Coordinates of C-alpha atoms in Angstrom, one line a residue:
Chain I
X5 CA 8.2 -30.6 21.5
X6 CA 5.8 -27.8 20.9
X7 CA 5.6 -27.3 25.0
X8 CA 8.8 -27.9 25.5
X9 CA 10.6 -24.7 24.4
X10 CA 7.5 -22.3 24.7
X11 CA 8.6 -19.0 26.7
X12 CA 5.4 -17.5 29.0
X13 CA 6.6 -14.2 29.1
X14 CA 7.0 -14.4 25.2
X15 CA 4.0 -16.1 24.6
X16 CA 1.9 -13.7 26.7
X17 CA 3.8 -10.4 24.9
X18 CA 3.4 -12.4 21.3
X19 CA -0.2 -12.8 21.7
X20 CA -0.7 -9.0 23.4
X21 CA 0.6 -7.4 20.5
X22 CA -1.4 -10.1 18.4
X23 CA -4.3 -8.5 19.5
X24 CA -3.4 -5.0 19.1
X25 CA -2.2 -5.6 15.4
X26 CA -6.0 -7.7 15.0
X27 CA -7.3 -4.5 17.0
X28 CA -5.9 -1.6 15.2
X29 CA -6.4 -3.4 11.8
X30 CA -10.1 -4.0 12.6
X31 CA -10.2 -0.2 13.8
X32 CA -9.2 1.0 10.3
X33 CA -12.4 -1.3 8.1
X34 CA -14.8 -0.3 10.8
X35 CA -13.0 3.6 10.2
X36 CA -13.8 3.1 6.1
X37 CA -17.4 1.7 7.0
X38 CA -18.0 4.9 8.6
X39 CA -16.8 6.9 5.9
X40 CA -18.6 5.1 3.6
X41 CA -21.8 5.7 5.3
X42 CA -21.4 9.1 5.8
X43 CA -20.5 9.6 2.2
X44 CA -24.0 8.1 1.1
X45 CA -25.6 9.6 3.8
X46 CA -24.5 12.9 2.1
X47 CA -24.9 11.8 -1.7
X48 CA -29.1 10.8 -0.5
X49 CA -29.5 14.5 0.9
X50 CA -27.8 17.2 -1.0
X51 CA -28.5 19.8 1.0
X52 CA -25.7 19.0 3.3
X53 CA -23.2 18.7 1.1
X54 CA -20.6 21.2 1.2
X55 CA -20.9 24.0 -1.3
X56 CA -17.8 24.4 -3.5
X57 CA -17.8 28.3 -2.8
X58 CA -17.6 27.8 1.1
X59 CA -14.4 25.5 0.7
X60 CA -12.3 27.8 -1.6
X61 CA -13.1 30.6 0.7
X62 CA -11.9 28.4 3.8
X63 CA -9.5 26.6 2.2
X64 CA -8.3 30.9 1.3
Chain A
X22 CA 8.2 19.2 -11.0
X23 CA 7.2 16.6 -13.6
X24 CA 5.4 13.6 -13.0
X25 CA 8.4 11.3 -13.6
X26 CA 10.2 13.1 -11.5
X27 CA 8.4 13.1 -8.8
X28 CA 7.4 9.4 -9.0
X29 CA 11.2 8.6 -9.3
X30 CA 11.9 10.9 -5.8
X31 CA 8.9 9.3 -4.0
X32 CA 10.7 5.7 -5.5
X33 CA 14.0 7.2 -3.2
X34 CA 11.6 8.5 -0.4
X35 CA 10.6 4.8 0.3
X36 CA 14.1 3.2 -0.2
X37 CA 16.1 6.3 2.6
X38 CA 12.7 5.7 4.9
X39 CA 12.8 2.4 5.0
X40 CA 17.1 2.0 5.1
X41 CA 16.8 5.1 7.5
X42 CA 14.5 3.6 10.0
X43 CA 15.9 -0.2 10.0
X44 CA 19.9 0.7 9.7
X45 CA 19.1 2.7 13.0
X46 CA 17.1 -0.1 15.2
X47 CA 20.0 -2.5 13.7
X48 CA 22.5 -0.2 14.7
X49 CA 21.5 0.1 18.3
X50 CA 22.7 -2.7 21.0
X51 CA 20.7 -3.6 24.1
X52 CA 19.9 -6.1 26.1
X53 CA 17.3 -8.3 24.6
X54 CA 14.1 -7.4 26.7
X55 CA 14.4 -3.6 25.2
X56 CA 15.5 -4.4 21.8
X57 CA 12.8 -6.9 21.4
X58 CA 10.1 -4.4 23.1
X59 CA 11.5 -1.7 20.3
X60 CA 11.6 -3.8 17.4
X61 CA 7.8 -4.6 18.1
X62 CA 6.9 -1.1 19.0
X63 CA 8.5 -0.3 15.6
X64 CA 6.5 -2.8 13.9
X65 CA 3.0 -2.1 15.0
X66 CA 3.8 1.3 14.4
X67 CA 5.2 1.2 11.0
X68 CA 2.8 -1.3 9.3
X69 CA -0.2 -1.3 11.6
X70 CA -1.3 2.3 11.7
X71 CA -0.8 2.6 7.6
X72 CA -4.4 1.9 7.0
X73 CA -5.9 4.6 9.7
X74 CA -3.3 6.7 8.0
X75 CA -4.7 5.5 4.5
X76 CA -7.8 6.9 5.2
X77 CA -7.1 10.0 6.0
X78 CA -5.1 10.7 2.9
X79 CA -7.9 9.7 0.9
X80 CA -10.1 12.2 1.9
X81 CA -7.5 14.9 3.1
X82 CA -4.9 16.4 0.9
X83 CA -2.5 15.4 3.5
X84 CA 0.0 13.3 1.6
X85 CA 2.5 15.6 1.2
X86 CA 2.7 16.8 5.2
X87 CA 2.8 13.2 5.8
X88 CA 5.7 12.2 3.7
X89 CA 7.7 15.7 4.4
X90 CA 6.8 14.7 8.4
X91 CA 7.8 11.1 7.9
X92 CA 10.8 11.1 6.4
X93 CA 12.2 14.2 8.9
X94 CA 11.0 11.9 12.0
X95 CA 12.7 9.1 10.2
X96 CA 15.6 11.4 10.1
X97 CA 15.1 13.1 13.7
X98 CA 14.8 9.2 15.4
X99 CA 18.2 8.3 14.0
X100 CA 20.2 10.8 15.4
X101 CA 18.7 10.9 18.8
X102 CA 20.0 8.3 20.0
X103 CA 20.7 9.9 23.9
X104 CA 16.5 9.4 24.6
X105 CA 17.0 5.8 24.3
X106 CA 16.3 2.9 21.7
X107 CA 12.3 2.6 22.9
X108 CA 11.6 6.0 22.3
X109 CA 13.1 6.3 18.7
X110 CA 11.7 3.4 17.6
X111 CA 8.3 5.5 18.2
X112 CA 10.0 8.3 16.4
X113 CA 11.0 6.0 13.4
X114 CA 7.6 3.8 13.2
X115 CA 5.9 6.6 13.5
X116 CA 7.9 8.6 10.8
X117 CA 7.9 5.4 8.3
X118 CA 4.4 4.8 8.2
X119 CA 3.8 8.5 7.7
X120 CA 6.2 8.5 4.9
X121 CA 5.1 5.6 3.0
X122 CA 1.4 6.4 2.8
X123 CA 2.3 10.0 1.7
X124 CA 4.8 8.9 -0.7
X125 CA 2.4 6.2 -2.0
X126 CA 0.0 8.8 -2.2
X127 CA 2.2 10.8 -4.7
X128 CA 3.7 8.5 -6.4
X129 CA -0.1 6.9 -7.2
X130 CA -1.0 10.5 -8.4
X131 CA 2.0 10.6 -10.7
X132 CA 2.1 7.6 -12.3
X133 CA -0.7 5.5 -14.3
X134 CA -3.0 3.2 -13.0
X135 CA -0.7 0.0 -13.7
X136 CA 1.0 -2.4 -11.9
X137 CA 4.0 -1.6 -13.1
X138 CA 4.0 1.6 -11.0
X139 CA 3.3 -0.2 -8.4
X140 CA 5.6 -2.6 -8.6
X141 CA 8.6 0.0 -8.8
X142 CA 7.0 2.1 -5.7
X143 CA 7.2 -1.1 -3.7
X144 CA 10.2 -2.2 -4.9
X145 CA 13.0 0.0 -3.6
X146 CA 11.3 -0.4 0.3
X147 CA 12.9 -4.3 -0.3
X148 CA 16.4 -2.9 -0.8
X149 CA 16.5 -0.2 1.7
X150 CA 15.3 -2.5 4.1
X151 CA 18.1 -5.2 3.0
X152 CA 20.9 -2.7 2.8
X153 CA 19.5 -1.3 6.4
X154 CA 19.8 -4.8 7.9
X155 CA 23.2 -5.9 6.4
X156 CA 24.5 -2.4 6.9
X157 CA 23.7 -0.5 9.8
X158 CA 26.6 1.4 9.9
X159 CA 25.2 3.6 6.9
X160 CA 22.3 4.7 9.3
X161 CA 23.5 7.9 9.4
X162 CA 23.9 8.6 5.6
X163 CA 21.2 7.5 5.1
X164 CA 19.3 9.6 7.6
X165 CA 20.9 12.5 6.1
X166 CA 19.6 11.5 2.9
X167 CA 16.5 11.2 4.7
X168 CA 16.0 14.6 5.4
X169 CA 17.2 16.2 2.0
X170 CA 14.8 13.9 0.0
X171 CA 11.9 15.7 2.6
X172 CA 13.8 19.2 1.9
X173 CA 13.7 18.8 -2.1
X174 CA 10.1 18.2 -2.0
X175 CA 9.1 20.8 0.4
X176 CA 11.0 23.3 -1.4
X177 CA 8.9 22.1 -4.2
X178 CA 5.7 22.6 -2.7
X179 CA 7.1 26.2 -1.1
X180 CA 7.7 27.6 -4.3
X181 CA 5.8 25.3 -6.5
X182 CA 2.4 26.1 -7.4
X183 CA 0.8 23.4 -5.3
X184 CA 0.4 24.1 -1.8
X185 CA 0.8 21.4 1.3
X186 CA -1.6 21.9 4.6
X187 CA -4.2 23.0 2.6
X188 CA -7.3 20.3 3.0
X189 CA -9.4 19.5 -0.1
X190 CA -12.9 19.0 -0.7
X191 CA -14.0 15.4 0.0
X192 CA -14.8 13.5 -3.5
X193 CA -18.8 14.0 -3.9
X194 CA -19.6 11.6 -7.1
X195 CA -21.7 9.2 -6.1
X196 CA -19.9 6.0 -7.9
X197 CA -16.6 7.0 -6.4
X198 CA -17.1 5.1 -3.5
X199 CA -17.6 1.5 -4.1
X200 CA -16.0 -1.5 -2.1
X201 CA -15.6 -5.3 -3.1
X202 CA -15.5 -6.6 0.5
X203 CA -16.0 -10.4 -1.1
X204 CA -13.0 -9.2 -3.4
X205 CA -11.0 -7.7 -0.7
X206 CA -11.3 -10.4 1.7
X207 CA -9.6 -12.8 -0.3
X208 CA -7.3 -10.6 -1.7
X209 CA -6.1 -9.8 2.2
X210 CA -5.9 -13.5 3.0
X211 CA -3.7 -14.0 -0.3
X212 CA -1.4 -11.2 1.1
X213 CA -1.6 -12.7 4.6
X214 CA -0.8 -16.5 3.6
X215 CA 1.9 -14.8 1.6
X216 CA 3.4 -13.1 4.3
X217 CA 3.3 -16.1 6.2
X218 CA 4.2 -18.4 4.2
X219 CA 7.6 -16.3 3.1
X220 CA 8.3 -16.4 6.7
X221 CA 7.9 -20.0 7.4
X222 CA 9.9 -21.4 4.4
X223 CA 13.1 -19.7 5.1
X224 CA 15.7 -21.0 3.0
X225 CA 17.7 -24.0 4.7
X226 CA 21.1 -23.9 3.3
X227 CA 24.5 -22.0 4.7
X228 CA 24.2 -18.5 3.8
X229 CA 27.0 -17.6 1.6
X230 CA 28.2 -14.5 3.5
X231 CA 26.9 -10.6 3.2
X232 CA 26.5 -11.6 -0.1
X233 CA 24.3 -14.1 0.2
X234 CA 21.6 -12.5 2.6
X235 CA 21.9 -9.3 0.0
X236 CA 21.0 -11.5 -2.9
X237 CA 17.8 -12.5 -1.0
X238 CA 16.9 -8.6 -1.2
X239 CA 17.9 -8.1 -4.4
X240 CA 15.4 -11.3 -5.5
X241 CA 12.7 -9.4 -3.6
X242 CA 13.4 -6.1 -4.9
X243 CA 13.7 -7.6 -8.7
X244 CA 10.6 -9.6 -8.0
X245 CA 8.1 -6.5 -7.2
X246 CA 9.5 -4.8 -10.2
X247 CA 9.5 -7.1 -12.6
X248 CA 6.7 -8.6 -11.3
X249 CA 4.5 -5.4 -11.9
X250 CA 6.0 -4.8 -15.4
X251 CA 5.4 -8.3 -16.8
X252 CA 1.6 -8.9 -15.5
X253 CA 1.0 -5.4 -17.4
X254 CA 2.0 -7.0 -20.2
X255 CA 0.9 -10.5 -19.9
X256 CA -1.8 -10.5 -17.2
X257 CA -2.2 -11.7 -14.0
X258 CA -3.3 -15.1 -14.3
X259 CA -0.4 -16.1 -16.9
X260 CA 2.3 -13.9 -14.2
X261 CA 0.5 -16.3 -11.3
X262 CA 1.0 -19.5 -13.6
X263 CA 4.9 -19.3 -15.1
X264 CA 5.8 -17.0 -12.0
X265 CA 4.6 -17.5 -9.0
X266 CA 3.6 -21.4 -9.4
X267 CA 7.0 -22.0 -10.4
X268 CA 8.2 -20.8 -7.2
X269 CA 6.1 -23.1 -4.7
X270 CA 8.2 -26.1 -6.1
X271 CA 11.8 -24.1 -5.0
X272 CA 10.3 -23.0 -1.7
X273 CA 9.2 -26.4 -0.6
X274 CA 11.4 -28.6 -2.4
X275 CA 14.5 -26.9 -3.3
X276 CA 14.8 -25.1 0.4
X277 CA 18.6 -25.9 0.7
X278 CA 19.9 -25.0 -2.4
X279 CA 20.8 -21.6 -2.6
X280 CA 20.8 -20.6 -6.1
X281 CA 17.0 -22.4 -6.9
X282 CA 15.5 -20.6 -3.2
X283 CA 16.9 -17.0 -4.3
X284 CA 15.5 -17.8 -7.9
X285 CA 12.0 -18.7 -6.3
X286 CA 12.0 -15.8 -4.1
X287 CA 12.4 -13.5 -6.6
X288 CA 9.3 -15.2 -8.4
X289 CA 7.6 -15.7 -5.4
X290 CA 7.4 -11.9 -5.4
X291 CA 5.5 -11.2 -8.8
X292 CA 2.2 -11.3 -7.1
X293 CA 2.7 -8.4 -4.6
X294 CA 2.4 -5.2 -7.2
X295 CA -0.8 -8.0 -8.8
X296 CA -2.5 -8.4 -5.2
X297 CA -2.0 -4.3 -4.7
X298 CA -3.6 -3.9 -7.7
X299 CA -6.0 -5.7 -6.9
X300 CA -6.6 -4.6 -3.4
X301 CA -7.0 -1.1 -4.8
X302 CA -9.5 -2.2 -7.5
X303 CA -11.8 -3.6 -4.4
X304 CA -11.7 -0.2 -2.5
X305 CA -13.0 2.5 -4.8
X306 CA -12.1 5.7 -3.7
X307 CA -9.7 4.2 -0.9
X308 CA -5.9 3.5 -2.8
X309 CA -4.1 4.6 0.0
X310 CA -6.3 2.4 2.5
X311 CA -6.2 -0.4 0.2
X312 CA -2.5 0.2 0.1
X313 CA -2.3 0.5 4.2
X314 CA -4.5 -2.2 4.4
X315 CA -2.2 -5.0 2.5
X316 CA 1.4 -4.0 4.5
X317 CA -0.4 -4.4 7.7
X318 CA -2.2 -7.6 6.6
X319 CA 1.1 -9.0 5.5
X320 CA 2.7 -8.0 8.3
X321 CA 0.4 -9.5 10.5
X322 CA 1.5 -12.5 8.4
X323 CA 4.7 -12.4 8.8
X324 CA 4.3 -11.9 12.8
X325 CA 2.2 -15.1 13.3
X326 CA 4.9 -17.0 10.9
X327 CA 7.8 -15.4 12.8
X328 CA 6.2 -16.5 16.0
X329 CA 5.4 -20.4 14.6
X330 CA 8.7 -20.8 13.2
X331 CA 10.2 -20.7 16.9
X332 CA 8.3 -23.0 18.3
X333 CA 7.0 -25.2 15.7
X334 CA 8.7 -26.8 11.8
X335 CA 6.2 -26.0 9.3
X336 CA 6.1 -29.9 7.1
X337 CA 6.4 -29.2 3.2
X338 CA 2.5 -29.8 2.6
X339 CA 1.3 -27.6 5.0
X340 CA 3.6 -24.4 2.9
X341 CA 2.1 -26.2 -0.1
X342 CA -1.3 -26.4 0.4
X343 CA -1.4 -22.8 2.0
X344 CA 0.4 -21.3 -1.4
X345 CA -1.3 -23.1 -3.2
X346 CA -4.7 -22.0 -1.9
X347 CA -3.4 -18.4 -2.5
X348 CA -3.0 -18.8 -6.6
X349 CA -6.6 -19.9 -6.1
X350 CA -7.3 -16.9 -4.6
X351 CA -5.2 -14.5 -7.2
X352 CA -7.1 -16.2 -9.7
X353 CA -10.5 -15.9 -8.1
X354 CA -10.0 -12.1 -7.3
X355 CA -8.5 -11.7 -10.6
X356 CA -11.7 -13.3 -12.2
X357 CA -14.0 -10.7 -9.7
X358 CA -12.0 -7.6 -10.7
X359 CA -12.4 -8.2 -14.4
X360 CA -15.7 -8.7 -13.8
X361 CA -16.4 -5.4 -11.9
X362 CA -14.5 -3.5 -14.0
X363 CA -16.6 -5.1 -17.1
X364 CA -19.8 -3.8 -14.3
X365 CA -18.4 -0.5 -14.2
X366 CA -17.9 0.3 -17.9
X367 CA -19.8 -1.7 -19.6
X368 CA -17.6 -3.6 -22.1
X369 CA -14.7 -5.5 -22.1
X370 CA -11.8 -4.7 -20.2
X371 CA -8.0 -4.4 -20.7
X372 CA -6.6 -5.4 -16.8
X373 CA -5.2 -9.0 -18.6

């Protein structure tokens, strides 16, 4: 039954965008990993954290 | 603007973006090939790319370009219609994603740190989305709507004392950021076997009309919001036990009776402000991620159990055992919050 009424084309475009949801998704937890490691990359050495002064006058 | 206020707008921000975007792609006729290519375009767009989105409102003060942005591409997409149905859906999943993880963003910031909030943020997406499918002759309106809702709040921000565009100052404590992966693994495969599970055990009965499909929206919507308000109030293990339980026996068993699959869908919902919650509690420093994360997780859900359901009739045990396994898993991550929380501050906590 399960054979019977599968679609190619559909199965091949279901599992494509499978993959791209599964990719993108993956994408965004390897993107907070980064961030994380940055962020405690730059809490161990404080002398490249940004200094509060710098940003107002940027943000300015 | 006042806090309340501007929760309640960013409430109406989710309802017009999410009406807005779906009344549109429902409104448009193709051939099946194109409206099936925009429908998925739509999707991945709209639910997938929340979470890169996520992060970059948690470290950027962006949220307020992105909902102002998302809601007027939400409105721009509907009313171009000449550029063809492929294209806007781009314009409108791109514009909806924006504008719910910069309204989410907001309304976080304005409201407490309960479900409750949650729950009423999440709610009104339910409705818009219902009254977008059942009515897509209100695309237009609701487009318009669209756009003022983006106009209101960047008039706000114009002459407001807050400015938008202007980036902040990435948080620097060093216990800001601290993430549960154990905890958020299992709260994403709760979300996920939700999502997929709701889209497996589709009600089996004659639907009663317009009527009938609305009152499935209406359960969802009521579900959220009610669900957030009452695990505030009685915790998330007893909202699990008398809500959510319940509703296992009506979507396996009761399937084909109308009245008892609307009444467990609108339990059935209780858990989705608890598993945000949640979700959030396991990414420290991330909400908006942890938000991002959980509509693409339970979209990616309800894809795999829109796809199955074509080809394949889910038996009853199978719905069973995988709902079941997920009040296992709100009552694990429920255990491993409290417990991290308790970590945290060093004494008991009030989350139950």
């Amino acid at each position: 039954m399960f054979l019977d009424v599968l679609i190619w084309p559909f199965v091949v475009m279901y599992t494509v965008v499978f993959l791209i949801i599964l990719g993108i998704i993956t994408a965004s937890v390897v993107g907070v990993v980064i961030v994380i490691q940055k962020k405690r990359k730059q809490e161990k050495d404080p002398e490249i954290l940004p200094k509060p002064e710098e940003d107002v006058k940027k943000d300015a | 603007m006042k806090d309340r206020t501007k929760f309640l707008l960013m409430c109406l921000a989710h309802f017009v973006a999410d009406g807005a975007a779906v009344a549109t792609l429902y409104k448009i006729t193709q051939d099946i090939y194109t409206t099936a290519i925009a429908v998925i375009l739509y999707d991945i767009l709209a639910f997938t790319v929340q979470p890169l989105l996520g992060i970059m409102t948690d470290f950027k003060k962006v949220a307020s370009l992105f909902l102002v942005s998302g809601l007027l591409l939400i409105a721009f997409g509907s009313f171009i219609s000449f550029i063809g149905i492929v294209a806007q859906a781009v314009f409108l999943g791109f514009g909806n994603a924006l504008a719910h993880v910069g309204g989410f963003a907001i309304a976080k910031s304005a409201s407490k740190d309960d479900m409750t909030s949650l729950g009423l943020f999440v709610a009104p997406g339910a409705l818009g989305v219902g009254i977008g499918t059942l009515f897509p002759e209100v695309s237009v309106a609701l487009a318009i709507l669209s756009a003022i809702v983006a106009l209101i709040y960047a008039l706000y921000y114009f002459f407001g004392k807050e400015r938008i565009f202007v980036p902040v100052v990435s948080l620097k404590k060093p216990d800001v950021f601290r993430v549960d992966w154990v905890l958020l693994s299992v709260v994403l495969i709760v979300v996920l076997l939700r999502g997929f599970c709701g889209t497996i055990a589709t009600g089996q009965y004659i639907v009663s009309g317009t009527s009938g499909q609305l009152a499935i929206y209406l359960a969802i919507f009521l579900g959220k919001a009610v669900g957030g308000f009452l695990a505030d109030r009685i915790g998330i293990v007893r909202i699990t036990m008398v809500g959510f339980f319940p509703s296992l026996i009506g979507l396996v068993f009761f399937r084909d009776v109308e009245i008892l699959y609307v009444f467990s869908i609108f339990l059935f919902n209780f858990t989705m402000p608890l598993t945000l919650f949640m979700a959030i509690r396991a990414l420290r420093g991330f909400p908006v991620f942890a938000f991002g994360m959980t509509a693409a997780i339970l979209f990616l859900g309800t894809y795999v159990g829109d796809w199955l359901k074509n080809v394949f009739r889910a038996p009853w045990y199978l719905i069973l055992a995988l709902l079941a396994i997920s009040v296992c898993g709100i009552v694990y991550s429920y255990q491993r919050t409290v417990k991290n929380i308790q970590r945290e501050k060093g004494g008991l906590s009030n989350v139950s």
